[in-house]
Amino acid sequence: MTRMIIDTDTAQDDCIALLVGLLDPGATLEAITMVAGNVGFERQVQNAYLTLNAAGRLGDVPIHLGCTRPMVREWVSAEDVHGDGAGGLTMDTTGCAPEAEHAVDALIRLTAESPGEIDIVAIGPLTNIAMAQVKDPSFASNVRSLTIMGGSNNGRGNITAAAEFNFYVDPEAARTVFEAGFRITVVPWAPLTLNDAVFGRERLAEIARIGTPLAQFFERVCAATLAFDEAVGIPGTTHPDSLSASVLLHPELITRQAEYHVAVETGSELTRGYSAMSWGVHGLTPNATVVEAVDAEAFFAYIVRILSTPTTPDRPFGGTA
């Protein structure tokens, strides 16, 4: 059984990543920690509750509120991409109260209580992870593994020409994390996500035919991002966050990976957040395993299995698309 924490800025595919952690029979989701990223912080928290509700797990997993802005910069959102991150879904959140313990303290405590036993999947900016390391330098050694959705493998960005969103929002945090000594696996935006984690219209139609509450939830939360992705030339919805959770739980999905030295640019506005991934010819010591390719068909089939899980939402959904 894999004990895991998901550190998230919950919107669109972050919701599907949470479903993976909640519903995979080989996983125990110990906590959800919230970090400033995709959409407004309160909306991210609401989206996490919506996802727990869709899975029929409301109240089962603690939510800890974390850093509401990057380490040294102003927050940048991706609301132009995701809208509210949940396709306008709403629910009655009466009684849904996050934990009093800050996410940074929860990350430190949970991993210190079970050193070497908890894996973290970080699918938003790395602010919480970096701040936990700054506060407790033993944090990295207590974490079993850290799977990071972020950066591009010397490829194009998605918020600027150079940078992927998570690293761009808090490059200082990303740099801190890669220098801290974690056992890191990176799931990059390009080329991996664009090659192997895009669900085109045919695949989305297959998901729609499943007809479960989870499949309907998937359609709703991914709709806004589908429209944006297609508008910028991506032929479907992108799923790097759920891929990150999936490869932790099912490393057999990975068909190619390699050791890299990853460094994140913090000094230049032109290339802010750029991830320089050295592939072993520059005399640098590797600090991460970078996933280069996955079995795209197997990944999609896995997500279909997750979405086919019969669930009964704890509370009725409302809202308009």
Short mmCIF file of C-alpha atoms in Angstrom, two decimals:
data_model
loop_
_atom_site.label_atom_id
_atom_site.label_comp_id
_atom_site.label_asym_id
_atom_site.label_seq_id
_atom_site.Cartn_x
_atom_site.Cartn_y
_atom_site.Cartn_z
CA MET A 1 0.00 0.00 0.00
CA THR A 2 1.40 3.38 -1.04
CA ARG A 3 0.92 6.11 1.56
CA MET A 4 0.77 9.44 -0.20
CA ILE A 5 0.13 13.15 0.21
CA ILE A 6 -1.02 15.25 -2.73
CA ASP A 7 0.08 18.89 -2.68
CA THR A 8 -2.25 20.67 -5.06
CA ASP A 9 -3.68 23.88 -6.52
CA THR A 10 -6.90 22.08 -7.33
CA ALA A 11 -8.33 22.78 -10.78
CA GLN A 12 -9.19 20.56 -13.73
CA ASP A 13 -6.64 17.70 -13.89
CA ASP A 14 -5.63 18.23 -10.25
CA CYS A 15 -9.14 16.97 -9.46
CA ILE A 16 -8.48 13.82 -11.48
CA ALA A 17 -5.16 13.34 -9.69
CA LEU A 18 -7.04 13.47 -6.38
CA LEU A 19 -9.43 10.81 -7.70
CA VAL A 20 -6.43 8.59 -8.44
CA GLY A 21 -5.19 8.97 -4.87
CA LEU A 22 -8.66 8.45 -3.45
CA LEU A 23 -9.76 5.46 -5.53
CA ASP A 24 -6.73 3.42 -6.52
CA PRO A 25 -6.91 0.28 -4.33
CA GLY A 26 -3.15 0.40 -3.81
CA ALA A 27 -3.13 3.93 -2.39
CA THR A 28 -3.83 5.54 0.94
CA LEU A 29 -4.25 9.30 0.59
CA GLU A 30 -3.09 10.57 3.97
CA ALA A 31 -3.69 14.28 3.37
CA ILE A 32 -4.37 16.96 0.79
CA THR A 33 -2.23 20.08 1.14
CA MET A 34 -3.25 23.25 -0.65
CA VAL A 35 -0.88 25.71 -2.34
CA ALA A 36 -1.49 28.93 -4.28
CA GLY A 37 -1.55 28.27 -7.99
CA ASN A 38 -4.16 27.72 -10.69
CA VAL A 39 -7.16 29.66 -9.38
CA GLY A 40 -8.13 31.70 -6.33
CA PHE A 41 -7.13 29.97 -3.12
CA GLU A 42 -10.64 29.64 -1.68
CA ARG A 43 -11.86 28.25 -4.99
CA GLN A 44 -9.05 25.66 -4.98
CA VAL A 45 -10.18 24.48 -1.56
CA GLN A 46 -13.78 24.28 -2.75
CA ASN A 47 -12.64 22.25 -5.76
CA ALA A 48 -10.91 19.78 -3.45
CA TYR A 49 -14.15 19.32 -1.51
CA LEU A 50 -16.05 18.89 -4.78
CA THR A 51 -13.65 16.10 -5.73
CA LEU A 52 -13.94 14.35 -2.37
CA ASN A 53 -17.70 14.60 -2.77
CA ALA A 54 -17.62 13.09 -6.28
CA ALA A 55 -15.62 10.17 -4.91
CA GLY A 56 -18.03 9.64 -2.03
CA ARG A 57 -15.19 10.39 0.39
CA LEU A 58 -16.22 13.73 1.88
CA GLY A 59 -14.72 13.99 5.37
CA ASP A 60 -12.38 11.03 4.89
CA VAL A 61 -9.17 12.87 4.02
CA PRO A 62 -7.88 15.95 5.87
CA ILE A 63 -7.30 19.14 3.91
CA HIS A 64 -4.54 21.44 5.15
CA LEU A 65 -4.31 25.02 3.91
CA GLY A 66 -0.83 26.05 2.89
CA CYS A 67 0.97 29.03 1.40
CA THR A 68 -1.37 31.52 -0.24
CA ARG A 69 1.38 33.20 -2.28
CA PRO A 70 4.83 32.28 -3.63
CA MET A 71 7.94 32.59 -1.48
CA VAL A 72 9.06 36.03 -2.69
CA ARG A 73 6.81 36.96 -5.63
CA GLU A 74 3.23 37.93 -6.27
CA TRP A 75 0.83 35.13 -7.16
CA VAL A 76 0.02 34.52 -10.84
CA SER A 77 -3.14 32.60 -11.73
CA ALA A 78 -4.16 30.34 -14.60
CA GLU A 79 -7.82 31.30 -14.50
CA ASP A 80 -7.64 32.21 -18.18
CA VAL A 81 -7.01 28.51 -18.81
CA HIS A 82 -9.16 26.81 -16.17
CA GLY A 83 -11.93 29.28 -15.34
CA ASP A 84 -12.93 28.36 -11.80
CA GLY A 85 -11.25 24.96 -12.24
CA ALA A 86 -14.44 22.94 -11.82
CA GLY A 87 -16.71 23.90 -14.69
CA GLY A 88 -19.02 25.95 -12.50
CA LEU A 89 -19.86 23.07 -10.17
CA THR A 90 -21.05 23.95 -6.68
CA MET A 91 -22.17 22.08 -3.58
CA ASP A 92 -23.26 22.80 -0.04
CA THR A 93 -20.02 22.95 1.94
CA THR A 94 -21.67 23.28 5.34
CA GLY A 95 -19.49 21.50 7.88
CA CYS A 96 -16.53 21.19 5.48
CA ALA A 97 -13.76 22.70 7.57
CA PRO A 98 -10.06 22.37 6.76
CA GLU A 99 -7.62 21.33 9.44
CA ALA A 100 -6.26 24.02 11.76
CA GLU A 101 -2.70 22.80 11.15
CA HIS A 102 -0.90 24.63 8.35
CA ALA A 103 0.02 22.49 5.34
CA VAL A 104 3.75 23.10 5.82
CA ASP A 105 3.55 21.87 9.41
CA ALA A 106 1.42 18.89 8.36
CA LEU A 107 3.96 17.89 5.71
CA ILE A 108 6.77 18.06 8.25
CA ARG A 109 4.82 16.22 10.95
CA LEU A 110 3.39 13.41 8.84
CA THR A 111 6.71 12.53 7.23
CA ALA A 112 8.61 12.81 10.53
CA GLU A 113 6.14 10.46 12.20
CA SER A 114 6.74 7.87 9.44
CA PRO A 115 10.19 8.59 8.02
CA GLY A 116 10.81 6.98 4.64
CA GLU A 117 7.22 5.76 4.33
CA ILE A 118 5.24 8.59 2.70
CA ASP A 119 5.40 9.66 -0.93
CA ILE A 120 4.45 13.21 -1.93
CA VAL A 121 2.96 14.13 -5.29
CA ALA A 122 3.37 17.88 -5.89
CA ILE A 123 1.17 19.06 -8.74
CA GLY A 124 1.16 22.81 -8.10
CA PRO A 125 3.85 25.40 -7.45
CA LEU A 126 6.41 24.02 -5.00
CA THR A 127 5.96 26.67 -2.32
CA ASN A 128 4.71 24.35 0.44
CA ILE A 129 7.43 21.79 -0.24
CA ALA A 130 10.19 24.40 -0.24
CA MET A 131 8.90 26.09 2.91
CA ALA A 132 8.75 22.75 4.72
CA GLN A 133 12.38 22.15 3.78
CA VAL A 134 13.39 25.64 4.93
CA LYS A 135 11.58 25.18 8.23
CA ASP A 136 12.90 21.64 8.85
CA PRO A 137 16.09 20.70 6.96
CA SER A 138 15.44 17.03 7.80
CA PHE A 139 12.21 17.09 5.79
CA ALA A 140 13.75 15.88 2.53
CA SER A 141 15.33 12.87 4.22
CA ASN A 142 11.99 11.91 5.81
CA VAL A 143 10.11 11.89 2.49
CA ARG A 144 10.16 8.53 0.73
CA SER A 145 9.87 10.10 -2.72
CA LEU A 146 8.73 13.33 -4.30
CA THR A 147 6.96 13.25 -7.66
CA ILE A 148 6.84 16.71 -9.23
CA MET A 149 4.63 17.83 -12.08
CA GLY A 150 6.58 20.73 -13.43
CA GLY A 151 8.96 22.16 -15.95
CA SER A 152 9.70 21.12 -19.49
CA ASN A 153 12.54 18.88 -20.56
CA ASN A 154 14.41 21.58 -22.47
CA GLY A 155 11.17 22.18 -24.34
CA ARG A 156 8.50 24.81 -24.69
CA GLY A 157 6.63 26.32 -21.78
CA ASN A 158 2.91 26.79 -21.34
CA ILE A 159 2.77 30.20 -19.61
CA THR A 160 5.76 31.73 -21.40
CA ALA A 161 7.90 30.46 -24.25
CA ALA A 162 10.43 29.28 -21.68
CA ALA A 163 8.47 28.20 -18.61
CA GLU A 164 5.86 25.76 -17.42
CA PHE A 165 3.29 27.30 -15.06
CA ASN A 166 4.19 25.62 -11.74
CA PHE A 167 7.86 26.55 -11.95
CA TYR A 168 7.08 30.03 -13.31
CA VAL A 169 4.76 30.90 -10.41
CA ASP A 170 7.39 30.15 -7.77
CA PRO A 171 10.80 29.56 -9.32
CA GLU A 172 12.60 30.18 -6.01
CA ALA A 173 10.62 27.35 -4.45
CA ALA A 174 11.41 25.04 -7.35
CA ARG A 175 15.10 25.86 -7.13
CA THR A 176 15.08 25.24 -3.37
CA VAL A 177 13.43 21.84 -3.80
CA PHE A 178 15.83 20.60 -6.49
CA GLU A 179 18.79 21.60 -4.31
CA ALA A 180 17.45 19.93 -1.15
CA GLY A 181 18.27 16.26 -1.71
CA PHE A 182 14.79 14.77 -2.25
CA ARG A 183 14.40 11.56 -4.24
CA ILE A 184 12.67 13.29 -7.14
CA THR A 185 10.76 12.08 -10.18
CA VAL A 186 9.74 14.81 -12.63
CA VAL A 187 6.72 14.60 -14.90
CA PRO A 188 7.34 17.49 -17.34
CA TRP A 189 4.91 19.48 -19.46
CA ALA A 190 6.87 19.15 -22.68
CA PRO A 191 7.44 16.95 -24.45
CA LEU A 192 5.99 14.24 -22.18
CA THR A 193 2.52 15.63 -21.45
CA LEU A 194 2.00 16.87 -24.99
CA ASN A 195 3.05 13.50 -26.42
CA ASP A 196 1.48 11.03 -24.00
CA ALA A 197 -1.13 12.69 -21.76
CA VAL A 198 -3.55 14.46 -24.11
CA PHE A 199 -7.09 13.08 -24.37
CA GLY A 200 -8.56 13.96 -27.75
CA ARG A 201 -12.23 14.07 -28.70
CA GLU A 202 -12.48 10.32 -29.34
CA ARG A 203 -11.10 9.48 -25.92
CA LEU A 204 -13.31 12.08 -24.27
CA ALA A 205 -16.33 10.52 -26.00
CA GLU A 206 -15.27 7.14 -24.59
CA ILE A 207 -15.19 8.65 -21.10
CA ALA A 208 -18.63 10.19 -21.65
CA ARG A 209 -20.03 6.76 -22.51
CA ILE A 210 -18.96 5.40 -19.11
CA GLY A 211 -21.89 7.26 -17.58
CA THR A 212 -20.78 7.06 -13.94
CA PRO A 213 -20.94 10.07 -11.61
CA LEU A 214 -17.14 10.22 -11.81
CA ALA A 215 -17.15 10.30 -15.61
CA GLN A 216 -19.71 13.10 -15.53
CA PHE A 217 -17.56 14.94 -12.99
CA PHE A 218 -14.53 14.53 -15.29
CA GLU A 219 -16.43 15.97 -18.26
CA ARG A 220 -17.55 18.97 -16.25
CA VAL A 221 -14.26 19.93 -14.63
CA CYS A 222 -12.24 19.45 -17.83
CA ALA A 223 -14.57 21.33 -20.19
CA ALA A 224 -13.07 24.81 -19.81
CA THR A 225 -9.54 23.56 -20.21
CA LEU A 226 -10.51 21.58 -23.31
CA ALA A 227 -11.77 24.76 -24.94
CA PHE A 228 -8.55 26.62 -24.08
CA ASP A 229 -6.26 23.78 -25.18
CA GLU A 230 -7.97 23.40 -28.53
CA ALA A 231 -7.82 27.17 -29.03
CA VAL A 232 -4.02 27.09 -28.70
CA GLY A 233 -3.54 24.03 -30.92
CA ILE A 234 -3.49 21.19 -28.39
CA PRO A 235 -5.82 18.43 -29.66
CA GLY A 236 -7.59 17.62 -26.41
CA THR A 237 -7.41 17.94 -22.64
CA THR A 238 -4.03 17.72 -20.91
CA HIS A 239 -3.48 15.43 -17.92
CA PRO A 240 -0.02 15.87 -16.40
CA ASP A 241 -1.29 15.96 -12.80
CA SER A 242 -3.19 12.68 -12.93
CA LEU A 243 -0.23 11.22 -14.83
CA SER A 244 2.03 12.22 -11.93
CA ALA A 245 -0.13 10.42 -9.39
CA SER A 246 -0.49 7.45 -11.73
CA VAL A 247 3.23 6.88 -12.35
CA LEU A 248 3.91 6.95 -8.62
CA LEU A 249 1.36 4.19 -8.07
CA HIS A 250 2.07 2.36 -11.33
CA PRO A 251 5.67 2.87 -12.42
CA GLU A 252 5.10 0.21 -15.08
CA LEU A 253 3.39 2.97 -17.08
CA ILE A 254 6.81 4.55 -17.63
CA THR A 255 8.48 3.38 -20.83
CA ARG A 256 11.52 5.68 -20.75
CA GLN A 257 13.19 7.76 -18.05
CA ALA A 258 16.66 9.04 -17.33
CA GLU A 259 18.71 10.75 -14.64
CA TYR A 260 19.14 14.50 -15.06
CA HIS A 261 20.50 17.47 -13.20
CA VAL A 262 17.58 19.89 -13.01
CA ALA A 263 18.12 23.59 -12.28
CA VAL A 264 15.44 26.29 -12.34
CA GLU A 265 16.05 29.85 -13.53
CA THR A 266 15.21 32.54 -10.99
CA GLY A 267 17.24 35.56 -12.12
CA SER A 268 15.88 36.37 -15.57
CA GLU A 269 12.42 37.70 -16.33
CA LEU A 270 12.72 36.44 -19.91
CA THR A 271 13.38 32.86 -18.84
CA ARG A 272 11.91 32.94 -15.31
CA GLY A 273 11.04 29.39 -14.23
CA TYR A 274 12.90 27.72 -17.11
CA SER A 275 14.00 24.21 -16.15
CA ALA A 276 17.46 23.41 -17.49
CA MET A 277 17.63 19.62 -17.55
CA SER A 278 21.18 18.39 -18.10
CA TRP A 279 21.22 14.88 -19.53
CA GLY A 280 24.64 13.79 -18.30
CA VAL A 281 27.22 15.37 -20.56
CA HIS A 282 27.91 18.58 -18.63
CA GLY A 283 29.68 17.21 -15.57
CA LEU A 284 26.71 17.84 -13.25
CA THR A 285 25.51 15.40 -10.60
CA PRO A 286 21.96 14.16 -11.30
CA ASN A 287 19.33 15.28 -8.79
CA ALA A 288 16.17 13.88 -10.41
CA THR A 289 14.73 11.15 -12.56
CA VAL A 290 12.86 12.71 -15.48
CA VAL A 291 10.11 10.72 -17.16
CA GLU A 292 10.64 10.87 -20.92
CA ALA A 293 7.81 8.65 -22.18
CA VAL A 294 4.88 6.64 -20.86
CA ASP A 295 2.50 4.09 -22.34
CA ALA A 296 -0.22 6.53 -23.39
CA GLU A 297 -2.78 3.83 -24.11
CA ALA A 298 -2.21 2.17 -20.74
CA PHE A 299 -2.45 5.51 -18.95
CA PHE A 300 -5.76 6.32 -20.63
CA ALA A 301 -7.09 2.82 -19.83
CA TYR A 302 -6.10 3.34 -16.20
CA ILE A 303 -7.97 6.65 -15.97
CA VAL A 304 -10.99 4.96 -17.57
CA ARG A 305 -10.86 2.32 -14.82
CA ILE A 306 -10.72 5.01 -12.14
CA LEU A 307 -13.66 6.87 -13.67
CA SER A 308 -15.62 3.62 -13.98
CA THR A 309 -15.56 3.16 -10.20
CA PRO A 310 -19.14 3.26 -8.89
CA THR A 311 -19.51 6.07 -6.37
CA THR A 312 -22.35 7.94 -4.75
CA PRO A 313 -21.62 11.61 -4.13
CA ASP A 314 -22.20 12.56 -0.51
CA ARG A 315 -24.05 15.75 -1.47
CA PRO A 316 -25.85 16.89 -4.64
CA PHE A 317 -23.95 19.08 -7.09
CA GLY A 318 -25.29 22.36 -8.39
CA GLY A 319 -24.07 25.16 -10.61
CA THR A 320 -24.18 25.98 -14.27
CA ALA A 321 -21.52 25.32 -16.87
#
